[in-house]
mmCIF file of C-alpha atoms in Angstrom:
data_model
loop_
_atom_site.group_PDB
_atom_site.id
_atom_site.type_symbol
_atom_site.label_atom_id
_atom_site.label_comp_id
_atom_site.label_asym_id
_atom_site.label_seq_id
_atom_site.Cartn_x
_atom_site.Cartn_y
_atom_site.Cartn_z
ATOM 1 C CA UNK A 103 79.096 157.669 215.275
ATOM 2 C CA UNK A 104 77.886 158.689 218.917
ATOM 3 C CA UNK A 105 75.674 160.944 217.993
ATOM 4 C CA UNK A 106 73.833 158.640 215.838
ATOM 5 C CA UNK A 107 74.316 155.836 217.890
ATOM 6 C CA UNK A 108 71.570 158.231 221.379
ATOM 7 C CA UNK A 109 69.550 159.445 218.249
ATOM 8 C CA UNK A 110 68.360 155.676 217.770
ATOM 9 C CA UNK A 111 68.128 155.610 221.378
ATOM 10 C CA UNK A 112 66.446 158.056 222.247
ATOM 11 C CA UNK A 113 63.777 157.392 219.554
ATOM 12 C CA UNK A 114 62.993 154.077 220.724
ATOM 13 C CA UNK A 115 63.006 154.823 223.978
ATOM 14 C CA UNK A 116 60.787 157.618 223.423
ATOM 15 C CA UNK A 117 58.278 155.012 221.701
ATOM 16 C CA UNK A 118 58.304 152.906 224.359
ATOM 17 C CA UNK A 119 57.005 155.981 226.839
ATOM 18 C CA UNK A 120 54.792 157.089 224.047
ATOM 19 C CA UNK A 121 53.103 153.311 224.347
ATOM 20 C CA UNK A 122 53.446 153.193 228.610
ATOM 21 C CA UNK A 123 51.508 156.533 228.155
ATOM 22 C CA UNK A 124 49.406 155.657 225.909
ATOM 23 C CA UNK A 125 48.472 151.743 228.062
ATOM 24 C CA UNK A 126 48.495 153.373 231.682
ATOM 25 C CA UNK A 127 45.671 156.344 230.103
ATOM 26 C CA UNK A 128 43.944 153.782 229.207
ATOM 27 C CA UNK A 129 43.961 151.422 231.727
ATOM 28 C CA UNK A 130 43.461 155.056 233.764
ATOM 29 C CA UNK A 131 39.941 155.262 231.748
ATOM 30 C CA UNK A 132 38.511 151.621 231.414
ATOM 31 C CA UNK A 133 38.782 151.743 234.373
ATOM 32 C CA UNK A 134 36.216 154.746 234.435
ATOM 33 C CA UNK A 135 33.053 152.494 233.651
ATOM 34 C CA UNK A 136 31.809 152.492 237.369
ATOM 35 C CA UNK A 137 32.177 156.774 236.618
ATOM 36 C CA UNK A 138 30.306 157.542 233.325
ATOM 37 C CA UNK A 139 27.466 154.883 234.523
ATOM 38 C CA UNK A 140 26.702 156.490 236.971
ATOM 39 C CA UNK A 141 26.728 159.648 234.938
ATOM 40 C CA UNK A 142 25.202 158.453 232.042
ATOM 41 C CA UNK A 143 24.628 161.775 230.504
ATOM 42 C CA UNK A 144 27.451 161.970 229.463
ATOM 43 C CA UNK A 145 28.202 158.804 227.616
ATOM 44 C CA UNK A 146 25.303 159.590 226.018
ATOM 45 C CA UNK A 147 26.460 163.116 224.581
ATOM 46 C CA UNK A 148 29.646 161.930 223.304
ATOM 47 C CA UNK A 149 27.065 158.544 221.458
ATOM 48 C CA UNK A 150 26.150 161.070 219.733
ATOM 49 C CA UNK A 151 28.814 163.151 219.193
ATOM 50 C CA UNK A 152 31.274 160.346 217.990
ATOM 51 C CA UNK A 153 27.800 158.198 216.057
ATOM 52 C CA UNK A 154 24.459 159.844 215.912
ATOM 53 C CA UNK A 155 25.965 162.370 213.792
ATOM 54 C CA UNK A 156 29.013 160.242 211.799
ATOM 55 C CA UNK A 157 25.180 158.318 210.464
ATOM 56 C CA UNK A 158 24.799 160.476 206.979
ATOM 57 C CA UNK A 159 28.605 159.575 205.845
ATOM 58 C CA UNK A 160 28.431 155.460 207.125
ATOM 59 C CA UNK A 161 24.981 155.544 204.912
ATOM 60 C CA UNK A 162 25.731 157.612 201.656
ATOM 61 C CA UNK A 163 28.809 155.696 201.538
ATOM 62 C CA UNK A 164 27.293 151.938 202.436
ATOM 63 C CA UNK A 165 24.960 152.658 199.918
ATOM 64 C CA UNK A 166 27.621 153.514 197.375
ATOM 65 C CA UNK A 167 30.084 150.940 198.111
ATOM 66 C CA UNK A 168 27.458 147.902 197.926
ATOM 67 C CA UNK A 169 25.801 149.857 194.463
ATOM 68 C CA UNK A 170 30.192 150.074 193.105
ATOM 69 C CA UNK A 171 30.113 146.308 194.468
ATOM 70 C CA UNK A 172 26.649 144.970 192.624
ATOM 71 C CA UNK A 173 27.613 146.810 189.480
ATOM 72 C CA UNK A 174 31.497 144.909 189.526
ATOM 73 C CA UNK A 175 30.669 141.482 190.690
ATOM 74 C CA UNK A 176 27.402 141.441 188.292
ATOM 75 C CA UNK A 177 30.143 142.216 185.515
ATOM 76 C CA UNK A 178 32.166 139.112 186.154
ATOM 77 C CA UNK A 179 29.908 136.643 187.837
ATOM 78 C CA UNK A 180 27.636 137.183 184.593
ATOM 79 C CA UNK A 181 30.358 135.745 182.152
ATOM 80 C CA UNK A 182 30.292 132.517 183.703
ATOM 81 C CA UNK A 183 26.425 133.001 183.893
ATOM 82 C CA UNK A 184 26.802 132.668 187.736
ATOM 83 C CA UNK A 185 25.182 136.183 188.168
ATOM 84 C CA UNK A 186 22.397 134.275 191.166
ATOM 85 C CA UNK A 187 25.272 134.642 193.146
ATOM 86 C CA UNK A 188 25.671 138.187 193.454
ATOM 87 C CA UNK A 189 23.784 138.164 196.860
ATOM 88 C CA UNK A 190 26.080 136.058 198.032
ATOM 89 C CA UNK A 191 29.516 138.062 196.819
ATOM 90 C CA UNK A 192 27.279 141.301 197.613
ATOM 91 C CA UNK A 193 27.201 139.817 201.339
ATOM 92 C CA UNK A 194 30.059 138.438 202.071
ATOM 93 C CA UNK A 195 32.289 141.355 200.581
ATOM 94 C CA UNK A 196 30.958 143.428 202.767
ATOM 95 C CA UNK A 197 30.583 141.265 206.593
ATOM 96 C CA UNK A 198 33.412 139.988 205.646
ATOM 97 C CA UNK A 199 35.484 142.869 205.337
ATOM 98 C CA UNK A 200 34.308 146.151 204.149
ATOM 99 C CA UNK A 201 31.736 147.700 206.286
ATOM 100 C CA UNK A 202 33.990 146.735 209.427
ATOM 101 C CA UNK A 203 37.434 148.369 207.635
ATOM 102 C CA UNK A 204 35.640 151.474 205.544
ATOM 103 C CA UNK A 205 33.506 152.035 208.394
ATOM 104 C CA UNK A 206 36.276 152.139 210.912
ATOM 105 C CA UNK A 207 38.631 154.754 208.331
ATOM 106 C CA UNK A 208 35.672 156.913 208.431
ATOM 107 C CA UNK A 209 35.523 156.533 212.224
ATOM 108 C CA UNK A 210 38.463 157.428 212.158
ATOM 109 C CA UNK A 211 38.984 160.713 209.361
ATOM 110 C CA UNK A 212 35.077 161.284 210.886
ATOM 111 C CA UNK A 213 34.882 161.073 214.765
ATOM 112 C CA UNK A 214 37.933 160.287 215.944
ATOM 113 C CA UNK A 215 40.578 163.799 214.406
ATOM 114 C CA UNK A 216 37.750 165.786 215.759
ATOM 115 C CA UNK A 217 38.175 162.861 219.645
ATOM 116 C CA UNK A 218 42.160 164.311 219.377
ATOM 117 C CA UNK A 219 41.281 167.779 218.305
ATOM 118 C CA UNK A 220 38.820 168.473 221.077
ATOM 119 C CA UNK A 221 40.538 167.003 223.761
ATOM 120 C CA UNK A 222 44.349 168.897 222.296
ATOM 121 C CA UNK A 223 42.532 171.909 222.729
ATOM 122 C CA UNK A 224 41.280 170.866 225.491
ATOM 123 C CA UNK A 225 44.346 170.749 226.912
ATOM 124 C CA UNK A 226 45.956 173.415 225.340
ATOM 125 C CA UNK A 227 43.334 175.840 226.685
ATOM 126 C CA UNK A 228 44.396 174.466 230.509
ATOM 127 C CA UNK A 229 41.050 173.605 230.585
ATOM 128 C CA UNK A 230 41.880 169.527 231.490
ATOM 129 C CA UNK A 231 44.253 171.324 234.623
ATOM 130 C CA UNK A 232 41.713 172.901 235.724
ATOM 131 C CA UNK A 233 39.413 170.643 236.024
ATOM 132 C CA UNK A 234 42.183 168.560 238.205
ATOM 133 C CA UNK A 235 42.168 171.499 240.435
ATOM 134 C CA UNK A 236 39.023 171.346 241.158
ATOM 135 C CA UNK A 237 39.148 168.649 241.881
ATOM 136 C CA UNK A 238 37.801 166.338 238.986
ATOM 137 C CA UNK A 239 40.025 163.677 237.273
ATOM 138 C CA UNK A 240 39.757 164.321 234.139
ATOM 139 C CA UNK A 241 40.828 160.730 232.407
ATOM 140 C CA UNK A 242 37.248 159.728 234.436
ATOM 141 C CA UNK A 243 35.323 162.692 233.381
ATOM 142 C CA UNK A 244 36.408 163.470 229.688
ATOM 143 C CA UNK A 245 38.288 160.844 228.339
ATOM 144 C CA UNK A 246 35.920 157.516 229.583
ATOM 145 C CA UNK A 247 33.313 158.616 227.892
ATOM 146 C CA UNK A 248 34.998 159.438 224.143
ATOM 147 C CA UNK A 249 36.018 155.939 224.847
ATOM 148 C CA UNK A 250 33.195 153.782 225.820
ATOM 149 C CA UNK A 251 31.448 156.214 223.368
ATOM 150 C CA UNK A 252 33.586 154.934 220.124
ATOM 151 C CA UNK A 253 33.638 151.933 221.142
ATOM 152 C CA UNK A 254 29.982 151.432 221.441
ATOM 153 C CA UNK A 255 29.044 153.445 218.296
ATOM 154 C CA UNK A 256 31.238 152.302 215.424
ATOM 155 C CA UNK A 257 30.221 147.992 215.425
ATOM 156 C CA UNK A 258 26.704 150.163 215.440
ATOM 157 C CA UNK A 259 27.489 152.527 212.365
ATOM 158 C CA UNK A 260 29.430 148.662 210.370
ATOM 159 C CA UNK A 261 25.802 147.419 211.719
ATOM 160 C CA UNK A 262 24.673 149.760 209.410
ATOM 161 C CA UNK A 263 26.092 149.735 206.631
ATOM 162 C CA UNK A 264 26.310 146.125 206.290
ATOM 163 C CA UNK A 265 22.198 146.780 205.833
ATOM 164 C CA UNK A 266 22.635 149.993 203.473
ATOM 165 C CA UNK A 267 25.357 147.463 201.091
ATOM 166 C CA UNK A 268 23.221 145.310 200.931
ATOM 167 C CA UNK A 269 20.287 146.895 199.941
ATOM 168 C CA UNK A 270 22.096 149.121 197.706
ATOM 169 C CA UNK A 271 23.649 146.255 196.535
ATOM 170 C CA UNK A 272 20.750 144.280 195.372
ATOM 171 C CA UNK A 273 18.886 147.865 194.050
ATOM 172 C CA UNK A 274 21.914 147.441 191.583
ATOM 173 C CA UNK A 275 21.324 143.603 190.885
ATOM 174 C CA UNK A 276 17.881 143.788 190.958
ATOM 175 C CA UNK A 277 16.074 147.095 189.807
ATOM 176 C CA UNK A 278 19.006 147.372 186.947
ATOM 177 C CA UNK A 279 20.599 144.399 185.784
ATOM 178 C CA UNK A 280 17.649 142.094 186.554
ATOM 179 C CA UNK A 281 19.472 139.423 188.947
ATOM 180 C CA UNK A 282 16.323 137.580 190.196
ATOM 181 C CA UNK A 283 15.735 138.792 193.556
ATOM 182 C CA UNK A 284 14.947 135.173 195.098
ATOM 183 C CA UNK A 285 18.008 133.693 193.778
ATOM 184 C CA UNK A 286 19.645 136.963 195.135
ATOM 185 C CA UNK A 287 18.627 136.773 197.992
ATOM 186 C CA UNK A 288 18.144 132.974 198.068
ATOM 187 C CA UNK A 289 21.990 132.408 197.297
ATOM 188 C CA UNK A 290 22.839 134.345 200.209
ATOM 189 C CA UNK A 291 20.680 133.288 203.022
ATOM 190 C CA UNK A 292 21.943 130.228 201.939
ATOM 191 C CA UNK A 293 25.972 131.009 202.107
ATOM 192 C CA UNK A 294 25.601 133.787 204.964
ATOM 193 C CA UNK A 295 26.156 131.803 208.222
ATOM 194 C CA UNK A 296 25.206 134.330 211.256
ATOM 195 C CA UNK A 297 28.194 133.545 214.106
ATOM 196 C CA UNK A 298 30.532 133.075 211.074
ATOM 197 C CA UNK A 299 30.542 135.894 208.853
ATOM 198 C CA UNK A 300 28.404 138.491 210.648
ATOM 199 C CA UNK A 301 29.491 138.027 213.378
ATOM 200 C CA UNK A 302 32.692 137.987 212.986
ATOM 201 C CA UNK A 303 31.971 141.575 211.675
ATOM 202 C CA UNK A 304 30.335 142.888 214.533
ATOM 203 C CA UNK A 305 33.663 141.768 216.677
ATOM 204 C CA UNK A 306 36.264 142.284 214.038
ATOM 205 C CA UNK A 307 34.032 146.135 214.699
ATOM 206 C CA UNK A 308 34.772 146.386 218.177
ATOM 207 C CA UNK A 309 38.267 145.078 217.899
ATOM 208 C CA UNK A 310 38.824 148.223 215.245
ATOM 209 C CA UNK A 311 37.051 150.386 217.515
ATOM 210 C CA UNK A 312 38.600 150.417 220.570
ATOM 211 C CA UNK A 313 41.746 150.845 218.717
ATOM 212 C CA UNK A 314 40.878 154.005 217.360
ATOM 213 C CA UNK A 315 39.336 155.899 219.349
ATOM 214 C CA UNK A 316 41.781 154.404 221.584
ATOM 215 C CA UNK A 317 44.756 156.313 219.640
ATOM 216 C CA UNK A 318 42.241 159.136 219.289
ATOM 217 C CA UNK A 319 42.078 159.899 222.734
ATOM 218 C CA UNK A 320 44.954 159.509 223.471
ATOM 219 C CA UNK A 321 46.858 162.182 220.477
ATOM 220 C CA UNK A 322 44.409 164.180 222.104
ATOM 221 C CA UNK A 323 45.766 163.054 225.698
ATOM 222 C CA UNK A 324 49.885 163.122 224.852
ATOM 223 C CA UNK A 325 49.630 166.228 222.296
ATOM 224 C CA UNK A 326 52.199 169.009 222.574
ATOM 225 C CA UNK A 327 49.671 171.672 223.554
ATOM 226 C CA UNK A 328 50.429 174.090 220.475
ATOM 227 C CA UNK A 329 48.149 174.362 217.906
ATOM 228 C CA UNK A 330 50.734 172.792 216.018
ATOM 229 C CA UNK A 331 50.835 170.442 217.983
ATOM 230 C CA UNK A 332 47.244 170.186 218.069
ATOM 231 C CA UNK A 333 47.424 169.182 213.454
ATOM 232 C CA UNK A 334 49.893 167.023 214.582
ATOM 233 C CA UNK A 335 47.955 164.715 216.720
ATOM 234 C CA UNK A 336 45.537 165.133 214.444
ATOM 235 C CA UNK A 337 47.311 163.988 211.582
ATOM 236 C CA UNK A 338 48.423 161.176 213.429
ATOM 237 C CA UNK A 339 45.372 160.586 214.827
ATOM 238 C CA UNK A 340 43.656 159.654 211.257
ATOM 239 C CA UNK A 341 46.787 157.514 209.568
ATOM 240 C CA UNK A 342 47.524 155.674 213.032
ATOM 241 C CA UNK A 343 43.935 154.761 213.095
ATOM 242 C CA UNK A 344 44.119 153.886 209.274
ATOM 243 C CA UNK A 345 47.081 152.060 209.242
ATOM 244 C CA UNK A 346 46.329 149.833 212.964
ATOM 245 C CA UNK A 347 42.421 149.077 210.659
ATOM 246 C CA UNK A 348 44.491 147.429 207.732
ATOM 247 C CA UNK A 349 47.861 145.845 209.736
ATOM 248 C CA UNK A 350 44.765 144.506 213.032
ATOM 249 C CA UNK A 351 42.292 143.770 209.848
ATOM 250 C CA UNK A 352 44.312 141.140 208.141
ATOM 251 C CA UNK A 353 45.878 139.713 211.229
ATOM 252 C CA UNK A 354 42.029 139.265 212.651
ATOM 253 C CA UNK A 355 40.789 137.985 209.261
ATOM 254 C CA UNK A 356 44.137 134.915 209.223
ATOM 255 C CA UNK A 357 42.796 134.455 212.715
ATOM 256 C CA UNK A 358 39.097 134.195 211.993
ATOM 257 C CA UNK A 359 38.913 132.750 207.971
ATOM 258 C CA UNK A 360 42.509 131.117 208.116
ATOM 259 C CA UNK A 361 41.107 127.725 208.605
ATOM 260 C CA UNK A 362 39.808 126.150 205.536
ATOM 261 C CA UNK B 102 20.171 171.283 220.399
ATOM 262 C CA UNK B 103 18.340 169.810 223.614
ATOM 263 C CA UNK B 104 19.352 167.254 225.733
ATOM 264 C CA UNK B 105 16.540 165.857 225.073
ATOM 265 C CA UNK B 106 16.610 165.894 221.505
ATOM 266 C CA UNK B 107 20.385 164.617 221.633
ATOM 267 C CA UNK B 108 18.941 161.560 223.743
ATOM 268 C CA UNK B 109 16.209 160.140 221.641
ATOM 269 C CA UNK B 110 18.525 160.697 218.643
ATOM 270 C CA UNK B 111 20.748 158.271 219.972
ATOM 271 C CA UNK B 112 18.042 156.313 221.738
ATOM 272 C CA UNK B 113 16.624 155.516 218.119
ATOM 273 C CA UNK B 114 20.425 155.135 216.806
ATOM 274 C CA UNK B 115 20.654 152.285 219.103
ATOM 275 C CA UNK B 116 17.484 150.654 218.180
ATOM 276 C CA UNK B 117 18.736 151.554 214.825
ATOM 277 C CA UNK B 118 22.267 149.447 214.946
ATOM 278 C CA UNK B 119 19.671 146.576 217.219
ATOM 279 C CA UNK B 120 17.533 146.296 214.012
ATOM 280 C CA UNK B 121 19.646 145.475 210.986
ATOM 281 C CA UNK B 122 21.481 143.037 212.995
ATOM 282 C CA UNK B 123 18.568 141.229 213.924
ATOM 283 C CA UNK B 124 17.695 141.789 209.493
ATOM 284 C CA UNK B 125 20.664 140.824 209.611
ATOM 285 C CA UNK B 126 20.322 137.852 210.959
ATOM 286 C CA UNK B 127 17.525 136.945 209.355
ATOM 287 C CA UNK B 128 17.595 137.998 205.299
ATOM 288 C CA UNK B 129 20.920 138.018 204.899
ATOM 289 C CA UNK B 130 21.799 135.167 206.123
ATOM 290 C CA UNK B 131 19.185 133.228 207.182
ATOM 291 C CA UNK B 132 19.561 132.199 210.885
ATOM 292 C CA UNK B 133 16.826 129.943 212.046
ATOM 293 C CA UNK B 134 16.261 130.578 215.282
ATOM 294 C CA UNK B 135 15.606 126.599 216.434
ATOM 295 C CA UNK B 136 18.908 126.364 217.650
ATOM 296 C CA UNK B 137 21.417 123.355 215.040
ATOM 297 C CA UNK B 138 21.571 121.540 216.632
ATOM 298 C CA UNK B 139 18.374 120.147 219.177
ATOM 299 C CA UNK B 140 16.290 119.542 215.342
ATOM 300 C CA UNK B 141 18.253 117.090 213.613
ATOM 301 C CA UNK B 142 19.487 113.804 213.920
ATOM 302 C CA UNK B 143 23.574 112.493 213.381
ATOM 303 C CA UNK B 144 24.221 110.041 210.637
ATOM 304 C CA UNK B 145 27.122 108.621 209.080
ATOM 305 C CA UNK B 146 28.026 107.612 205.500
ATOM 306 C CA UNK B 147 30.686 106.815 204.319
ATOM 307 C CA UNK B 148 32.769 107.804 200.722
ATOM 308 C CA UNK B 149 35.758 106.958 197.896
ATOM 309 C CA UNK B 150 36.169 109.862 198.329
ATOM 310 C CA UNK B 151 34.477 113.131 198.817
ATOM 311 C CA UNK B 152 35.901 116.056 196.065
ATOM 312 C CA UNK B 153 35.512 118.915 196.960
ATOM 313 C CA UNK B 154 32.350 118.506 199.913
ATOM 314 C CA UNK B 155 33.354 121.057 203.060
ATOM 315 C CA UNK B 156 31.224 120.858 206.588
ATOM 316 C CA UNK B 157 28.076 122.900 205.761
ATOM 317 C CA UNK B 158 27.378 122.186 202.849
ATOM 318 C CA UNK B 159 24.194 121.103 203.442
ATOM 319 C CA UNK B 160 21.743 117.262 203.033
ATOM 320 C CA UNK B 161 19.025 117.485 200.118
ATOM 321 C CA UNK B 162 16.719 114.579 198.761
ATOM 322 C CA UNK B 163 14.826 114.875 195.695
ATOM 323 C CA UNK B 164 16.199 118.293 195.416
ATOM 324 C CA UNK B 165 15.096 119.564 198.812
ATOM 325 C CA UNK B 166 17.967 120.746 201.608
ATOM 326 C CA UNK B 167 16.932 117.938 204.999
ATOM 327 C CA UNK B 168 20.291 118.726 206.627
ATOM 328 C CA UNK B 169 23.626 119.727 206.831
ATOM 329 C CA UNK B 170 27.272 117.728 206.717
ATOM 330 C CA UNK B 171 28.293 118.758 210.437
ATOM 331 C CA UNK B 172 31.556 117.126 209.786
ATOM 332 C CA UNK B 173 34.137 115.569 207.474
ATOM 333 C CA UNK B 174 36.430 113.580 208.609
ATOM 334 C CA UNK B 175 39.008 110.480 207.453
ATOM 335 C CA UNK B 176 38.743 107.026 209.036
ATOM 336 C CA UNK B 177 41.730 105.533 209.948
ATOM 337 C CA UNK B 178 40.631 102.549 209.811
ATOM 338 C CA UNK B 179 39.441 101.685 206.257
ATOM 339 C CA UNK B 180 41.330 105.187 204.957
ATOM 340 C CA UNK B 181 37.976 105.818 203.972
ATOM 341 C CA UNK B 182 36.128 110.150 204.601
ATOM 342 C CA UNK B 183 33.883 109.451 207.432
ATOM 343 C CA UNK B 184 30.527 112.266 206.643
ATOM 344 C CA UNK B 185 28.825 113.660 209.226
ATOM 345 C CA UNK B 186 24.865 114.421 208.588
ATOM 346 C CA UNK B 187 23.686 115.987 210.861
ATOM 347 C CA UNK B 188 19.664 115.449 209.203
ATOM 348 C CA UNK B 189 16.353 117.272 210.382
ATOM 349 C CA UNK B 190 14.866 115.864 213.233
ATOM 350 C CA UNK B 191 11.074 115.702 210.675
ATOM 351 C CA UNK B 192 13.291 112.882 208.533
ATOM 352 C CA UNK B 193 14.139 110.987 211.353
ATOM 353 C CA UNK B 194 12.315 106.993 211.436
ATOM 354 C CA UNK B 195 11.669 108.127 207.374
ATOM 355 C CA UNK B 196 14.485 106.981 205.930
ATOM 356 C CA UNK B 197 15.334 103.779 205.398
ATOM 357 C CA UNK B 198 18.543 101.762 206.583
ATOM 358 C CA UNK B 199 20.250 101.501 203.146
ATOM 359 C CA UNK B 200 19.345 105.009 202.136
ATOM 360 C CA UNK B 201 21.732 105.842 199.045
ATOM 361 C CA UNK B 202 24.227 109.150 199.749
ATOM 362 C CA UNK B 203 25.442 110.403 196.678
ATOM 363 C CA UNK B 204 28.269 113.471 196.321
ATOM 364 C CA UNK B 205 26.552 115.984 193.464
ATOM 365 C CA UNK B 206 27.333 119.407 192.158
ATOM 366 C CA UNK B 207 25.699 121.575 191.882
ATOM 367 C CA UNK B 208 26.060 122.739 188.151
ATOM 368 C CA UNK B 209 28.597 122.534 186.234
ATOM 369 C CA UNK B 210 31.376 124.397 188.757
ATOM 370 C CA UNK B 211 28.876 125.017 192.245
ATOM 371 C CA UNK B 212 30.121 123.509 196.079
ATOM 372 C CA UNK B 213 29.129 119.792 196.265
ATOM 373 C CA UNK B 214 26.747 118.385 198.081
ATOM 374 C CA UNK B 215 25.248 115.543 199.396
ATOM 375 C CA UNK B 216 22.331 113.948 197.778
ATOM 376 C CA UNK B 217 20.531 111.788 199.534
ATOM 377 C CA UNK B 218 18.155 108.369 197.393
ATOM 378 C CA UNK B 219 15.732 106.328 200.151
ATOM 379 C CA UNK B 220 15.719 102.781 199.257
ATOM 380 C CA UNK B 221 13.571 100.269 200.230
ATOM 381 C CA UNK B 222 14.630 98.229 203.156
ATOM 382 C CA UNK B 223 11.612 97.879 205.806
ATOM 383 C CA UNK B 224 14.363 99.335 208.670
ATOM 384 C CA UNK B 225 14.388 102.931 209.764
ATOM 385 C CA UNK B 226 18.459 104.642 210.062
ATOM 386 C CA UNK B 227 18.637 105.181 213.714
ATOM 387 C CA UNK B 228 20.047 108.401 215.242
ATOM 388 C CA UNK B 229 23.714 107.608 215.159
ATOM 389 C CA UNK B 230 22.708 105.249 211.960
ATOM 390 C CA UNK B 231 25.788 104.715 208.864
ATOM 391 C CA UNK B 232 24.717 105.026 205.972
ATOM 392 C CA UNK B 233 26.548 102.156 203.610
ATOM 393 C CA UNK B 234 25.535 103.097 199.933
ATOM 394 C CA UNK B 235 27.746 105.480 199.072
ATOM 395 C CA UNK B 236 27.991 107.040 195.622
ATOM 396 C CA UNK B 237 31.728 108.991 195.687
ATOM 397 C CA UNK B 238 32.724 112.896 194.463
ATOM 398 C CA UNK B 239 32.462 112.779 190.142
ATOM 399 C CA UNK B 240 36.154 113.888 189.493
ATOM 400 C CA UNK B 241 37.504 115.372 186.692
ATOM 401 C CA UNK B 242 41.523 114.530 186.617
ATOM 402 C CA UNK B 243 39.707 110.565 186.709
ATOM 403 C CA UNK B 244 37.086 110.692 184.452
ATOM 404 C CA UNK B 245 39.774 112.615 182.034
ATOM 405 C CA UNK B 246 42.337 109.872 182.558
ATOM 406 C CA UNK B 247 39.709 106.799 181.805
ATOM 407 C CA UNK B 248 38.075 108.674 178.189
ATOM 408 C CA UNK B 249 42.379 108.472 177.861
ATOM 409 C CA UNK B 250 43.230 105.228 178.845
ATOM 410 C CA UNK B 251 39.663 104.374 177.368
ATOM 411 C CA UNK B 252 40.767 106.129 173.657
ATOM 412 C CA UNK B 253 43.922 104.190 174.209
ATOM 413 C CA UNK B 254 42.673 100.252 173.161
ATOM 414 C CA UNK B 255 40.846 101.176 170.453
#
């Protein structure tokens, strides 16, 4: 009886302790902004690793998702004789939901897992400890540039995703299925508002970038320094990151678009 | 992989992101550089029923968009809908005081928007003026109700 209660208590305490450590790490990394700005090269290197190297996967998925939206949207809208609204449908779906969410999910898989594994291996091979020995703060040197790089890279990737997706929708809708291109763009421009749709999508992706990168660097920094620990932490980064993105997406959507 | 190449590609990445945002702003959302409020003036219109009219719906004259609906609220004095219209300054002092406002529907199931028809009066609507002569939205249920009651009389 008491063993069972103790188990619950232990789990809860360890979850709370983990949350506390992650908050401490986040605070320390955010305080490292001055160091990152002074060593700007570190940030650029990380933006390259997390952002530039993710362009290919973001571009290809954006193109295909846009094309699928064009095809599916057309097949539904044509029943109502409303295929002229295809541009509006594709653009709103991408800007409001799909590009922030899908870009963040891909980012968690492509860049987040790499971050965790890299930091985890640094910890396992005691590179972080030796940095501390020579008087370099590993949180400022290793964690902070990666955190800021993720927050910079994902919103840019999300914007690229939207543009490529809208273009892919046009490719299918206008070039292939014969929607009039004036009504594709015209209906899109009439219904998409810059502040309400474009900026809210960008804000969403900034929040997702923050959360995904935070989870990734924390899992890497906090893992058990064994090969098994690294593999578990990498899995956790992708799973927790994706779940956090999907859950937060509902909250943010309710806040941004919930007032009719 | 030299540092130079890394820096060049990151620079290209950031520029591409900024350009894509500009494209989204102008090509997708049709953002007007001229701020919303500076080149417009406000006119109020009272309707008995606005149907499905929403803020940001367009205001047209002869089918050409000349403004937007800024706000929709209830007027507690008359219990009717008070609609705030923002009209482009190019139409300032060109709308007579007896301008008619109607709530129209684009297509059979489309969005509601406002159509203006200018009157014959010499005085022009000023900033903050009110349109008195309005025609409420066509509500399908009312139409069916009228149709049924006229069927019953025969």
